[in-house]
Amino acid sequence: MPELPEVETVRRALERRVKGRTITAYTVGKPAFNRPIPAEALRGLKGSRITAVERRGKYLLLKLSRGRALICHLGMSGSVSFGADDGHVRFSFKAGGLTVKIHDPRRFGRVGCSLPELGPEPLSPGFTAETLLAAFRGRKAPVKALLLDQAVVAGVGNIYATEALFTARVRPQRPARSITRKEAGSLCREVKAVLRKAIKMGGTTLNDEAFKDPEGRPGRFALRVAVYGRKQGACGHPLKSTPKPIAGRTSL
């Protein structure tokens, strides 16, 4: 699933290319997403000007004239391109002569959705050791499961939770309530650090090459991961998975 760095990479590309342009047409793919696009989200879309492109967690927000917004989620394997066609285009629109296409082979993405309750943005001043400790207090769940909970912190997924926990030296299966103030501070810093590095490198493209930026370029952070997707760490020692998946994800 595209996580915060991948969605932010898409957001920046869209902002450069479509901000200020007017949507002149749109097309819903056949088949479309598993969840139909609400008719209300499409009403008045044609003729609307894109005033800003924002991100909240893993969600893209196209801010439109007339005080509206088109909210999109890329699902498990979605991506955005400027014109490429791979047979999996679920939604597209034209703005000022540019065609923007949302691809989604598995059809779990959404267009015209609403924002759920989300935790703080991890790169914002509101994400601190104190906010983590408050979310962890009294919780028996593994610390990694809470990092993946979008109501605790918005935008962090399996790749970056794995990396941050490793560099913070916190075992992913630790009960969240056992995390100390010092460990929460370290974890907060490492989450911010790994996200900033990944954004700078255009996100992470894995071996399946599911993610590419709208210009067709793969993310380069896979070249810098310490543990995710590796059989041995950067130190050369073999990596072991936890006895059981955490929140449905393989964990190291």
Short mmCIF file of C-alpha atoms in Angstrom, two decimals:
data_model
loop_
_atom_site.label_atom_id
_atom_site.label_comp_id
_atom_site.label_asym_id
_atom_site.label_seq_id
_atom_site.Cartn_x
_atom_site.Cartn_y
_atom_site.Cartn_z
CA MET A 1 0.00 0.00 0.00
CA PRO A 2 1.33 3.48 -0.81
CA GLU A 3 2.30 5.05 2.51
CA LEU A 4 2.91 8.65 3.49
CA PRO A 5 6.14 9.16 1.46
CA GLU A 6 4.62 7.70 -1.71
CA VAL A 7 1.42 9.74 -1.38
CA GLU A 8 3.44 12.87 -0.62
CA THR A 9 5.54 12.21 -3.74
CA VAL A 10 2.35 12.02 -5.79
CA ARG A 11 0.96 15.13 -4.11
CA ARG A 12 4.02 17.20 -4.97
CA ALA A 13 3.95 16.08 -8.60
CA LEU A 14 0.25 16.88 -8.90
CA GLU A 15 0.70 20.26 -7.28
CA ARG A 16 3.41 21.17 -9.79
CA ARG A 17 1.35 20.09 -12.79
CA VAL A 18 -2.34 20.68 -12.07
CA LYS A 19 -2.66 23.40 -9.44
CA GLY A 20 -4.54 26.31 -10.96
CA ARG A 21 -5.89 24.27 -13.87
CA THR A 22 -9.57 23.67 -14.59
CA ILE A 23 -11.01 20.17 -14.91
CA THR A 24 -12.53 19.93 -18.38
CA ALA A 25 -13.55 16.26 -18.40
CA TYR A 26 -13.42 13.09 -16.34
CA THR A 27 -13.86 9.36 -17.00
CA VAL A 28 -14.82 6.55 -14.64
CA GLY A 29 -13.10 3.31 -15.66
CA LYS A 30 -14.83 0.05 -16.50
CA PRO A 31 -14.61 -1.78 -14.23
CA ALA A 32 -14.20 0.98 -11.68
CA PHE A 33 -13.18 0.63 -8.04
CA ASN A 34 -14.77 -1.99 -5.79
CA ARG A 35 -16.59 0.89 -4.08
CA PRO A 36 -18.55 3.07 -6.54
CA ILE A 37 -17.62 6.74 -6.73
CA PRO A 38 -20.46 8.70 -5.07
CA ALA A 39 -22.47 10.70 -7.57
CA GLU A 40 -22.23 13.73 -5.28
CA ALA A 41 -18.43 13.68 -5.56
CA LEU A 42 -18.65 13.95 -9.35
CA ARG A 43 -21.42 16.53 -9.47
CA GLY A 44 -19.98 19.83 -10.64
CA LEU A 45 -16.49 18.39 -11.02
CA LYS A 46 -16.29 19.44 -14.65
CA GLY A 47 -15.52 23.15 -14.72
CA SER A 48 -13.99 23.21 -11.24
CA ARG A 49 -10.55 24.75 -10.81
CA ILE A 50 -7.93 22.92 -8.74
CA THR A 51 -6.84 25.44 -6.12
CA ALA A 52 -4.51 23.20 -4.10
CA VAL A 53 -3.31 19.62 -3.74
CA GLU A 54 -2.99 18.47 -0.14
CA ARG A 55 -2.36 15.26 1.76
CA ARG A 56 -3.77 13.90 5.01
CA GLY A 57 -2.15 10.64 6.07
CA LYS A 58 -2.43 8.36 3.03
CA TYR A 59 -5.21 10.43 1.46
CA LEU A 60 -4.88 12.89 -1.42
CA LEU A 61 -7.09 15.97 -1.37
CA LEU A 62 -7.71 17.93 -4.55
CA LYS A 63 -9.04 21.25 -3.30
CA LEU A 64 -11.47 22.72 -5.80
CA SER A 65 -13.11 26.05 -6.46
CA ARG A 66 -16.59 26.46 -4.99
CA GLY A 67 -15.24 25.25 -1.65
CA ARG A 68 -15.19 21.57 -2.54
CA ALA A 69 -12.55 18.83 -2.41
CA LEU A 70 -12.11 15.52 -4.21
CA ILE A 71 -10.58 13.04 -1.76
CA CYS A 72 -8.71 10.00 -3.08
CA HIS A 73 -7.08 6.94 -1.52
CA LEU A 74 -4.74 4.76 -3.60
CA GLY A 75 -5.70 1.52 -1.84
CA MET A 76 -3.32 -1.43 -1.84
CA SER A 77 -1.58 -0.95 -5.17
CA GLY A 78 -2.76 2.33 -6.66
CA SER A 79 -0.69 4.92 -8.48
CA VAL A 80 -1.15 8.13 -10.44
CA SER A 81 0.26 8.93 -13.87
CA PHE A 82 0.17 11.67 -16.46
CA GLY A 83 -1.14 9.73 -19.41
CA ALA A 84 0.31 6.20 -19.14
CA ASP A 85 -2.23 3.40 -19.64
CA ASP A 86 -1.75 -0.12 -18.25
CA GLY A 87 -5.29 -1.44 -18.50
CA HIS A 88 -6.00 -0.66 -14.83
CA VAL A 89 -7.14 2.96 -15.05
CA ARG A 90 -10.12 3.34 -12.70
CA PHE A 91 -10.55 7.10 -12.91
CA SER A 92 -9.05 9.92 -14.95
CA PHE A 93 -9.56 13.61 -15.53
CA LYS A 94 -8.28 16.26 -17.90
CA ALA A 95 -7.07 19.61 -16.64
CA GLY A 96 -5.62 22.21 -18.97
CA GLY A 97 -4.65 19.66 -21.60
CA LEU A 98 -3.04 17.29 -19.09
CA THR A 99 -4.58 13.87 -18.40
CA VAL A 100 -4.28 12.52 -14.86
CA LYS A 101 -4.97 8.80 -14.44
CA ILE A 102 -5.48 6.78 -11.27
CA HIS A 103 -4.38 3.17 -11.77
CA ASP A 104 -5.45 0.43 -9.39
CA PRO A 105 -4.95 -3.23 -10.40
CA ARG A 106 -6.63 -4.56 -7.24
CA ARG A 107 -9.45 -1.96 -7.25
CA PHE A 108 -9.24 -1.20 -3.52
CA GLY A 109 -8.68 2.52 -4.09
CA ARG A 110 -11.34 5.15 -3.62
CA VAL A 111 -12.26 8.45 -5.23
CA GLY A 112 -14.77 10.81 -3.67
CA CYS A 113 -14.43 9.26 -0.22
CA SER A 114 -14.58 11.00 3.15
CA LEU A 115 -11.72 11.36 5.59
CA PRO A 116 -11.94 9.01 8.57
CA GLU A 117 -10.77 9.95 12.05
CA LEU A 118 -7.00 10.22 11.75
CA GLY A 119 -4.21 10.71 14.24
CA PRO A 120 -1.61 13.48 14.02
CA GLU A 121 0.60 13.92 10.99
CA PRO A 122 3.94 12.35 11.95
CA LEU A 123 5.95 15.21 10.45
CA SER A 124 3.94 17.85 12.28
CA PRO A 125 4.78 19.46 15.64
CA GLY A 126 1.73 17.65 17.04
CA PHE A 127 3.46 14.28 16.79
CA THR A 128 5.61 13.96 19.90
CA ALA A 129 6.79 11.43 22.45
CA GLU A 130 3.94 12.60 24.66
CA THR A 131 1.30 11.88 22.02
CA LEU A 132 2.75 8.41 21.52
CA LEU A 133 2.82 7.70 25.24
CA ALA A 134 -0.79 8.85 25.56
CA ALA A 135 -1.83 6.50 22.74
CA PHE A 136 0.18 3.61 24.21
CA ARG A 137 -0.98 4.04 27.81
CA GLY A 138 -2.65 0.90 29.13
CA ARG A 139 -2.60 -0.83 25.73
CA LYS A 140 -1.55 -4.48 25.54
CA ALA A 141 -1.39 -4.47 21.74
CA PRO A 142 2.06 -4.70 20.12
CA VAL A 143 3.67 -1.32 19.63
CA LYS A 144 3.91 -1.91 15.89
CA ALA A 145 0.16 -2.53 15.65
CA LEU A 146 -0.49 0.89 17.16
CA LEU A 147 1.99 2.59 14.83
CA LEU A 148 0.01 1.09 11.95
CA ASP A 149 -3.28 2.32 13.43
CA GLN A 150 -4.18 5.42 11.42
CA ALA A 151 -6.12 6.80 14.38
CA VAL A 152 -2.85 6.87 16.36
CA VAL A 153 -0.59 8.34 13.69
CA ALA A 154 -1.65 9.11 10.12
CA GLY A 155 0.26 7.76 7.14
CA VAL A 156 2.69 5.25 8.65
CA GLY A 157 2.51 1.77 7.12
CA ASN A 158 4.45 -1.46 7.31
CA ILE A 159 7.62 -0.31 5.54
CA TYR A 160 8.27 2.75 7.66
CA ALA A 161 7.02 1.31 10.95
CA THR A 162 9.46 -1.59 10.46
CA GLU A 163 12.35 0.74 9.71
CA ALA A 164 11.61 3.15 12.56
CA LEU A 165 11.24 0.40 15.16
CA PHE A 166 14.52 -1.17 14.08
CA THR A 167 16.53 2.05 14.20
CA ALA A 168 14.89 3.02 17.51
CA ARG A 169 15.85 -0.43 18.89
CA VAL A 170 12.28 -1.26 19.92
CA ARG A 171 11.00 -4.79 19.32
CA PRO A 172 7.76 -4.65 17.30
CA GLN A 173 5.96 -7.19 19.49
CA ARG A 174 6.51 -5.25 22.73
CA PRO A 175 3.25 -4.35 24.48
CA ALA A 176 2.67 -0.68 23.78
CA ARG A 177 2.09 0.05 27.46
CA SER A 178 5.66 -1.09 28.24
CA ILE A 179 7.28 1.65 26.14
CA THR A 180 9.23 4.13 28.26
CA ARG A 181 9.38 7.90 27.82
CA LYS A 182 12.92 7.60 26.45
CA GLU A 183 11.89 4.89 23.97
CA ALA A 184 8.87 6.91 22.85
CA GLY A 185 11.15 9.87 22.19
CA SER A 186 13.52 7.72 20.16
CA LEU A 187 10.67 6.15 18.22
CA CYS A 188 9.15 9.54 17.46
CA ARG A 189 12.49 10.82 16.12
CA GLU A 190 13.06 7.73 13.99
CA VAL A 191 9.57 7.82 12.48
CA LYS A 192 10.16 11.42 11.43
CA ALA A 193 13.66 10.66 10.14
CA VAL A 194 12.72 7.67 8.01
CA LEU A 195 9.73 9.46 6.50
CA ARG A 196 11.83 12.51 5.58
CA LYS A 197 14.49 10.32 3.97
CA ALA A 198 11.91 8.37 2.00
CA ILE A 199 10.18 11.53 0.77
CA LYS A 200 13.52 12.92 -0.35
CA MET A 201 14.11 9.73 -2.36
CA GLY A 202 10.65 9.68 -3.94
CA GLY A 203 9.21 6.89 -1.80
CA THR A 204 9.79 3.15 -1.99
CA THR A 205 9.39 0.99 -5.08
CA LEU A 206 9.63 -2.71 -4.25
CA ASN A 207 10.38 -5.64 -6.56
CA ASP A 208 6.79 -5.66 -7.85
CA GLU A 209 7.36 -2.10 -9.13
CA ALA A 210 3.77 -1.27 -8.15
CA PHE A 211 4.66 2.28 -7.15
CA LYS A 212 6.03 4.90 -9.51
CA ASP A 213 5.60 8.63 -9.35
CA PRO A 214 3.27 10.34 -11.87
CA GLU A 215 6.22 10.86 -14.23
CA GLY A 216 6.92 7.11 -14.23
CA ARG A 217 9.99 7.20 -11.96
CA PRO A 218 10.43 4.55 -9.24
CA GLY A 219 11.06 5.52 -5.64
CA ARG A 220 14.66 5.01 -4.55
CA PHE A 221 14.28 4.45 -0.81
CA ALA A 222 14.34 0.66 -1.31
CA LEU A 223 18.07 1.12 -1.85
CA ARG A 224 18.41 2.53 1.67
CA VAL A 225 16.18 0.31 3.81
CA ALA A 226 17.89 -1.14 6.86
CA VAL A 227 15.68 -4.22 7.29
CA TYR A 228 12.40 -4.15 5.36
CA GLY A 229 12.34 -6.82 2.66
CA ARG A 230 15.87 -7.93 3.48
CA LYS A 231 17.14 -11.33 4.60
CA GLN A 232 19.97 -9.78 6.57
CA GLY A 233 20.48 -6.40 8.13
CA ALA A 234 22.96 -3.76 7.03
CA CYS A 235 25.25 -5.15 9.75
CA GLY A 236 25.36 -8.51 7.94
CA HIS A 237 23.44 -10.50 10.55
CA PRO A 238 20.44 -12.56 9.40
CA LEU A 239 17.01 -11.14 10.19
CA LYS A 240 14.26 -13.15 11.87
CA SER A 241 10.52 -12.60 11.63
CA THR A 242 8.37 -12.39 14.73
CA PRO A 243 6.66 -15.71 15.62
CA LYS A 244 3.31 -14.29 14.50
CA PRO A 245 2.40 -11.50 12.08
CA ILE A 246 1.52 -8.21 13.74
CA ALA A 247 -1.65 -6.51 12.52
CA GLY A 248 -1.58 -8.97 9.62
CA ARG A 249 1.91 -7.92 8.53
CA THR A 250 5.17 -9.83 8.59
CA SER A 251 7.43 -8.20 11.16
CA LEU A 252 11.15 -8.34 11.85
#
